[in-house]
Structure formats: structure tokens, C-alpha cells
Amino acid sequence: MKIFGKSLHSLTGKLLVLIGSLFIISGSIAWYVFTFYTKEKLMDEAIKYAGSFVELTKKSTHYGMQNNQRETIQETIKAIGIAEGIRKVRIFNPEGKIAYSSKVDDIGSFVDKSDPTCQSCHVSPIRHPLGIEPQRLTVFKKAPWIITEGQGERLLKFVTPIYNEPSCYTAKCHVHSKNVKVLGLMEMDFSLSLIDKAIWKQTTFITVFGAIFAFVLSLSLCLILYKLVSKPVTLLADGMKEVASGELDYRVEINTKDEMGMLAQTYTRMTKELKAAREKLEGWTRALEEEVAKKTEEIRKSHEQMIHTEKLASLGRMAAGVAHEINSPLTGIVTFAHLMLKRIPPENKLDREDLEVIIEQAERCSKIIKGLLGFSRATPSEKRLLNINEVINRSIRMVSSKADFHNIKFEINMDDTLPPVAGDLSQLQQVFLNILINASDAMNNRGAIHVATRRVFENETAFVEVEFTDTGPGIPEEHLEKLFEPFFTTKPVGKGTGLGLAVSHGIIQEHGGTITAKSERGKGASFFIRLPIAEVN
Ligand code: ADP
């Protein structure tokens, strides 16, 4: 069920029902008390007025009675009987015989003593609150058995005794004896139609006015309730629904300074804090996702690295086997070819040239075999404490004497305070020489090589780092990842074997270090070698 568009279970609905019920109950009580009081007041006034009228009538007839002027009494009664609001005036003796009446036809007839009119007084005399005693009064409601003018009219009946007084039994007429106490009764009927009309008017007025007042008051109350309670509560409830559905930008516009306004402020503060917390949480989630992605990438790389290392290891083992098998026959070929060359006379140029080709090609094979043996690390390393700067200087001195390095400038920037590293001198030298020769090749034997050493930290572990940067054309990005693979070369056939960097990678790894390359096209290439600092006891 709904009331003003609100469910009866809603706060507004309950308030409306409660206030409405209280209003109806208290209004009804007020209405009843007020109309009852008005009725009583008007009746009291009527009785008071009628009582004094009865007294006046008695006094008016007193003189006539003392002088036994029956006609005067009858005329007075008649005159009073036609007055406005008076329905009947009668005087009858104790036996009930009507002696005087405003209705002449009644004179001489008897009043029926068993009549309820008489009985009501005889049996249960009513003591009037205004003290109109010993008169008796009765209010008859819609009494068709009372002969009155106009049906359904309420009548106020006064019946008052006429007592025997000294003036009565000493009067000349000697009508009454001294022993009789009550000489007769005066009965007067007053119409209550005017009073009833006034009561009806008053009641109607109170009812209509009360209803209009109640309607206006209820309407105002509803409007006040709607503005002060229902509307803000609905707005807040809507806001809460939005929050529950995850919408935190919804604003509740209540700008009052009362509790509702405070609630709205609390709501706004709460949504702001919730939003901040959510953003923080989202930030953490993003950071976590990034971290997970980073770690996944690291794991993927190390996995690839593992596979790569595994591949290289098996390739190395195979290469070592092949190299070992081929090395001896190849040495035999070269040795015997040299012997044959010595035996062939100089004029046999053709044979000599053929043999020289055999020797050249066999030596080339021998060079590859040596590389393969180095890659497979067939030669065991002999490690000792080395000053890395000295190893680099030795390597530079060795290449500087070569014609290929005559037009190459060395820019050296070494840290003299570096601690020693544990390494195999000839192997590390081989690594540095290979890098220097590659740089010279890349620069077409013309340019500069920047050589630097420094101490670096990786995961809180100190390393010695060696950097070689040349001014050559650099290494294309797609080549960077293949650089350390065996047999990767961009050099022409006969010049490169593609084993130099693969062997270097193996050597550095065996030393517990790393070798990496960085390059931007046209800006030269850089090689970084990191070696662990030796533990000196
Ligand atoms: P090789 O020297 O026999 O080719 P390496 O393993 O030493 O074998 O080198 C592999 C390849 O790496 C080279 O062929 C060359 O393409 C590239 N490279 C190495 N060093 C440099 C450098 N400093 N600048 C440009 N390219 C380089």
C-alpha cells in the first residue's frame, strides 16, 4: 500500500500514518469535548432563562390568586402562553384538574397522573445544578406523546408547586384551608428549537472549521515532512544506492544546517574517502600487475637464457668432439703440405700455387677449430688475482702495434682504486682483444675507442665493470640478441667465423660475470663486461 507515493513501510509513510492517527484521535477528542461543553453551556443558559421566566409567571399570577380573580389569572396565563418560545402554561390542582391553561380547551380536564411526564417528577425528581428548587424540570426528546406544536421538537418542561402561604388562607375568599401544603402546580413548556438550532449551528461550524483546519494542518505537515525528512532521506537513500553500485561521483545536494545537512556532508566525505581508497587500491593493483608482468618477463628471459645456455653447452660438447677429431689430421695436412712445398722446385709455379692454396685453406680450418675449442672451453682456465686495468693495458699494447690500429685513438678512463678480480689472464685477454678487433673492423680501422673501468653495484653486490665504446656504425637492433650466438657474423667469408663473442660470452660466464652490448644505430657500439670482485683473505 502506498501513501503520497511512499510505501507504508518507509520512514515518511510511518511518520504520516502516526501523525495522522494522533491528529485524528486528538482532533476527535477536542471536537467532542468542545461540542459537549457548548451544548451544556447553552442548555444551562436556557434552563436559567426558563427558570426566571417561570418565577416571573408565578409572580404575575400571585396577585390574581390572592384576590381570587380567576379571569385575570387566565388572561395572564394566556398572554404568557403566546410569548415567543413558550409552548404551554398550565396550572392544575393537586387532583390533576386543569384550572388555568394557555390553551383554553384544556381547562377543566384532568392530567393523567400515570403520564410519564408526571411520573418522571414523582418517581425521580431531578435536582437541577443551578439550584432551581423545588421546581422540577424535564427535557423531552422527540416525544410524540407530548402534545406540542411541531413534531420532533425538544421541549423543556418546568413543573413547579404553588405552596399555601398565610396570605392565601387568610384571604377574603377563604378558598384554601391552612392545613393544605400545596395548592396546585404550575407547568410551563419551553421550546428548545432555538437552542437546538444554535447547538446544530455551533456543531456544524466546529466540524467544518475543524475539518478545514485539520486539512490545512495535515497538508502543511505533509509538505514540511516532505521537505525536511522525505526528500533528504530519499536523496540520501539514492546516494547510498549509487555508492553500493560503485558510483562514487554521485553528489547529494542537501545544503541545510540541520542533521540532514550533516548527514549529506558525512556522505560526501565518505564517498570522497572511498574514492581515494579505491584509487589507491587501483594504483596498487596496477603496480602489482606491472610488477607481475616485469617478473614474468624476467622469468621468460632467464628461461630463454637457460635454454640458450643449454643449447650452447651441447653445441660446445659436439664442437669439442669434432674439433678434437679434425685437429690432428688437419695439423698433418698443413705439415705435409709445407714439406711438399719445400720439395717442389721454384720453376714449377703451378704446383706450388696449388699447394699454397691447400695450406691457406687448411690453416683457415685450423683457425676455426681453435675457435671451436675455445668456445667449448676445452682449454681449462687458470685463475689468479688480476688487476683488470693491467690486463686491459696489455691487450691495448698488443693491438696498437698492428697496422689496423694505427689510425685508432684510445680514450682511456680507468679507476685506479679498483679491487682485484679472480681470472685467467690469457682468457680475459682473448675477450678484450676480440672486442677491440671487432671495434676496429666495424670502424674500418679508423676512429676512437673509449675504454673505461669502474666499480658498480648490482643487487647490492659490487662488480668491476669494463666498458668499450667505439665510434663505428653501431649494431642493428635485430642483431643485438644474436650477437653472442656461435657462428653469427656479418663479416665476409674468410674474415669472420662468428665465434669470437660466443667464446667471450662463455669465458665471462665461467668467471661468474656478464657481458652485454648496447648500441644505437650510427652512434657506435658499447660492450660492458662485469666481473665479480675477488674475495681476498
Ligand atoms: P666475428 O668477429 O668472427 O664476426 P664475433 O662473434 O666476434 O664474430 O662477432 C659477431 C658479429 O658481431 C660481428 O660479425 C659483427 O657483425 C658484430 N660486431 C661485433 N662487434 C661489433 C662492433 N663493435 N660494431 C659493430 N658490429 C660488431
XYZ file of C-alpha atoms in Angstrom, residues 101-379:
279
model
C -54.248 26.984 30.662
C -52.785 28.951 27.786
C -54.826 26.512 25.695
C -58.353 27.307 26.825
C -59.707 23.904 25.656
C -57.645 22.138 28.327
C -59.386 23.966 31.227
C -61.448 21.600 33.328
C -59.824 18.454 32.028
C -57.643 16.232 34.190
C -53.963 15.490 33.857
C -53.293 11.746 33.683
C -51.114 11.089 36.755
C -49.802 7.886 35.209
C -48.481 10.001 32.327
C -44.674 9.619 32.106
C -44.477 13.408 32.313
C -45.899 13.258 35.835
C -44.135 10.019 36.705
C -40.710 11.348 35.852
C -41.161 14.027 38.534
C -42.991 11.977 41.103
C -40.676 8.989 40.938
C -37.241 10.530 40.328
C -37.148 14.226 40.973
C -34.205 15.867 39.258
C -32.200 18.303 41.331
C -31.111 20.940 38.943
C -27.473 22.013 39.194
C -28.414 25.663 39.167
C -30.480 25.097 42.287
C -33.909 25.788 40.773
C -35.795 24.002 43.522
C -38.377 22.866 44.353
C -39.348 23.232 40.725
C -38.921 20.124 38.660
C -37.761 20.158 35.120
C -37.589 17.620 32.365
C -36.210 17.753 28.871
C -38.233 15.694 26.436
C -36.526 14.498 23.334
C -38.699 13.779 20.278
C -41.667 12.972 22.379
C -44.683 12.409 20.144
C -46.808 11.569 23.248
C -46.476 15.137 24.415
C -48.888 17.349 22.632
C -46.703 20.072 21.310
C -46.623 22.362 18.332
C -44.319 20.912 15.706
C -43.228 17.289 15.662
C -39.752 16.163 16.915
C -39.190 19.402 18.740
C -37.400 19.182 22.059
C -39.244 20.744 24.999
C -38.050 21.936 28.352
C -40.831 21.324 30.847
C -40.943 23.113 34.210
C -43.386 21.869 36.835
C -43.342 23.971 39.951
C -45.582 23.675 43.051
C -47.691 26.565 44.282
C -47.396 26.451 48.102
C -50.005 27.519 50.593
C -48.962 30.829 52.171
C -50.549 32.782 55.093
C -51.739 35.332 52.563
C -53.575 32.501 50.835
C -55.511 31.026 53.747
C -56.215 34.475 55.304
C -57.600 35.867 52.090
C -61.223 37.057 51.971
C -62.197 34.339 49.569
C -61.420 31.622 52.228
C -60.868 29.158 49.421
C -57.928 27.295 50.950
C -57.615 25.732 54.358
C -54.492 26.370 56.450
C -53.631 22.638 56.545
C -53.159 22.164 52.838
C -49.486 22.438 51.924
C -49.512 22.509 48.125
C -52.347 24.367 46.449
C -51.519 23.307 42.925
C -48.840 23.004 40.240
C -47.739 25.376 37.518
C -46.494 23.647 34.405
C -44.598 25.506 31.640
C -43.278 24.038 28.353
C -40.478 25.908 26.624
C -39.415 25.157 23.075
C -35.753 24.208 22.721
C -35.807 24.601 18.927
C -33.820 27.851 19.018
C -31.263 26.345 21.368
C -31.079 23.184 19.252
C -30.642 25.330 16.144
C -27.849 27.221 17.884
C -26.271 23.931 19.011
C -26.541 22.500 15.498
C -25.028 25.671 14.001
C -22.224 25.643 16.546
C -21.525 21.924 15.989
C -21.601 22.326 12.207
C -19.309 25.332 12.452
C -16.856 23.485 14.720
C -16.952 20.405 12.488
C -16.467 22.320 9.212
C -13.880 24.648 10.682
C -12.140 21.701 12.374
C -12.132 19.719 9.122
C -10.725 22.661 7.130
C -8.198 23.355 9.877
C -7.245 19.670 10.017
C -6.919 19.538 6.225
C -4.736 22.654 6.064
C -2.668 21.467 9.019
C -2.248 17.972 7.525
C -1.247 19.455 4.178
C 1.277 21.770 5.831
C 2.566 18.886 7.917
C 2.929 16.725 4.823
C 4.763 19.489 2.990
C 7.047 20.112 5.974
C 7.652 16.377 6.369
C 8.346 16.067 2.647
C 10.780 18.970 2.634
C 12.524 18.253 5.929
C 12.500 14.465 6.047
C 11.190 12.621 2.995
C 13.128 14.489 0.276
C 16.526 14.474 2.045
C 16.074 10.859 3.140
C 15.208 9.851 -0.455
C 18.230 11.770 -1.763
C 20.481 10.076 0.796
C 18.991 6.661 0.029
C 19.572 7.267 -3.720
C 23.140 8.299 -2.924
C 23.707 5.125 -0.891
C 22.305 3.018 -3.747
C 24.755 4.691 -6.143
C 27.642 4.018 -3.729
C 26.557 0.382 -3.448
C 26.593 0.081 -7.248
C 30.138 1.512 -7.299
C 29.318 5.058 -8.476
C 31.312 7.367 -6.190
C 30.892 10.644 -8.114
C 27.173 10.946 -7.257
C 26.599 14.038 -5.091
C 23.749 14.514 -2.578
C 22.654 18.174 -2.694
C 21.350 18.995 0.803
C 22.557 22.415 1.907
C 20.666 22.756 5.196
C 22.448 23.171 8.519
C 20.372 20.531 10.324
C 21.049 16.813 10.908
C 20.123 16.027 7.294
C 22.690 18.543 6.053
C 25.261 16.958 8.391
C 24.354 13.516 7.055
C 24.796 14.767 3.478
C 28.200 16.226 4.414
C 29.194 12.923 6.018
C 28.010 11.116 2.871
C 30.114 13.414 0.634
C 33.156 12.960 2.893
C 32.615 9.203 2.931
C 32.359 8.954 -0.892
C 35.497 11.089 -1.277
C 37.420 8.861 1.133
C 36.052 5.752 -0.573
C 37.106 7.129 -3.953
C 40.592 7.920 -2.689
C 40.852 4.429 -1.176
C 39.633 2.858 -4.409
C 42.121 4.874 -6.461
C 44.861 3.826 -4.061
C 43.768 0.210 -4.401
C 43.644 0.508 -8.187
C 47.107 2.053 -8.093
C 48.368 -0.882 -6.032
C 46.699 -3.337 -8.397
C 48.293 -1.594 -11.385
C 51.691 -1.587 -9.675
C 51.216 -5.247 -8.788
C 50.229 -6.102 -12.358
C 53.261 -4.230 -13.671
C 55.471 -5.993 -11.155
C 53.988 -9.367 -12.115
C 54.479 -8.549 -15.826
C 58.080 -7.486 -15.122
C 58.811 -10.627 -13.144
C 57.129 -12.788 -15.797
C 59.309 -11.143 -18.452
C 62.389 -11.715 -16.288
C 61.442 -15.365 -15.805
C 60.830 -15.718 -19.542
C 64.203 -14.180 -20.330
C 66.041 -16.317 -17.816
C 64.207 -19.353 -19.167
C 65.280 -18.440 -22.676
C 68.771 -17.827 -21.373
C 68.743 -21.256 -19.753
C 67.654 -22.923 -22.984
C 70.246 -20.889 -24.860
C 72.976 -21.897 -22.407
C 71.848 -25.491 -22.608
C 71.963 -25.339 -26.406
C 75.383 -23.757 -26.352
C 76.650 -26.354 -23.913
C 75.545 -29.264 -26.115
C 76.817 -27.438 -29.184
C 80.101 -26.863 -27.340
C 80.398 -30.554 -26.480
C 79.717 -31.545 -30.055
C 82.098 -28.894 -31.385
C 84.820 -30.048 -28.983
C 84.464 -33.626 -30.193
C 84.529 -32.674 -33.869
C 87.354 -30.184 -33.351
C 89.419 -32.711 -31.498
C 88.962 -35.309 -34.254
C 89.711 -32.881 -37.083
C 92.592 -31.049 -35.390
C 95.210 -33.851 -35.710
C 94.555 -34.734 -39.396
C 94.477 -31.025 -40.184
C 97.845 -30.470 -38.487
C 99.150 -33.424 -40.561
C 97.748 -31.865 -43.779
C 99.409 -28.492 -43.031
C 102.744 -30.107 -42.011
C 102.907 -32.398 -45.045
C 101.773 -29.641 -47.386
C 104.664 -27.473 -46.095
C 107.094 -30.398 -46.634
C 105.820 -30.928 -50.185
C 106.134 -27.179 -50.896
C 109.791 -27.331 -49.891
C 110.379 -30.250 -52.295
C 108.734 -28.678 -55.331
C 111.245 -26.659 -57.414
C 110.569 -22.918 -57.797
C 110.045 -23.206 -61.590
C 107.001 -25.495 -61.002
C 104.906 -22.494 -60.197
C 101.540 -24.130 -60.851
C 102.019 -26.909 -58.315
C 103.461 -24.509 -55.764
C 100.430 -22.203 -56.081
C 98.056 -25.163 -55.643
C 99.896 -26.271 -52.541
C 99.859 -22.721 -51.127
C 96.030 -22.687 -51.535
C 95.849 -26.046 -49.716
C 97.998 -24.662 -46.866
C 95.971 -21.415 -46.692
C 92.632 -23.223 -46.565
C 93.924 -25.812 -44.095
C 95.188 -23.015 -41.832
C 91.784 -21.362 -42.058
C 90.194 -24.608 -40.956
C 92.725 -24.804 -38.170
C 91.719 -21.289 -37.034
C 88.061 -22.318 -36.916
C 88.952 -25.439 -34.999
C 90.856 -23.349 -32.464
C 87.823 -21.100 -32.098
C 85.587 -24.111 -31.594
C 87.924 -25.469 -28.957
C 87.897 -22.105 -27.215
C 84.089 -21.984 -27.398
C 83.820 -25.421 -25.892
C 86.327 -24.344 -23.279
C 88.382 -27.344 -23.928
C 91.320 -25.426 -22.514
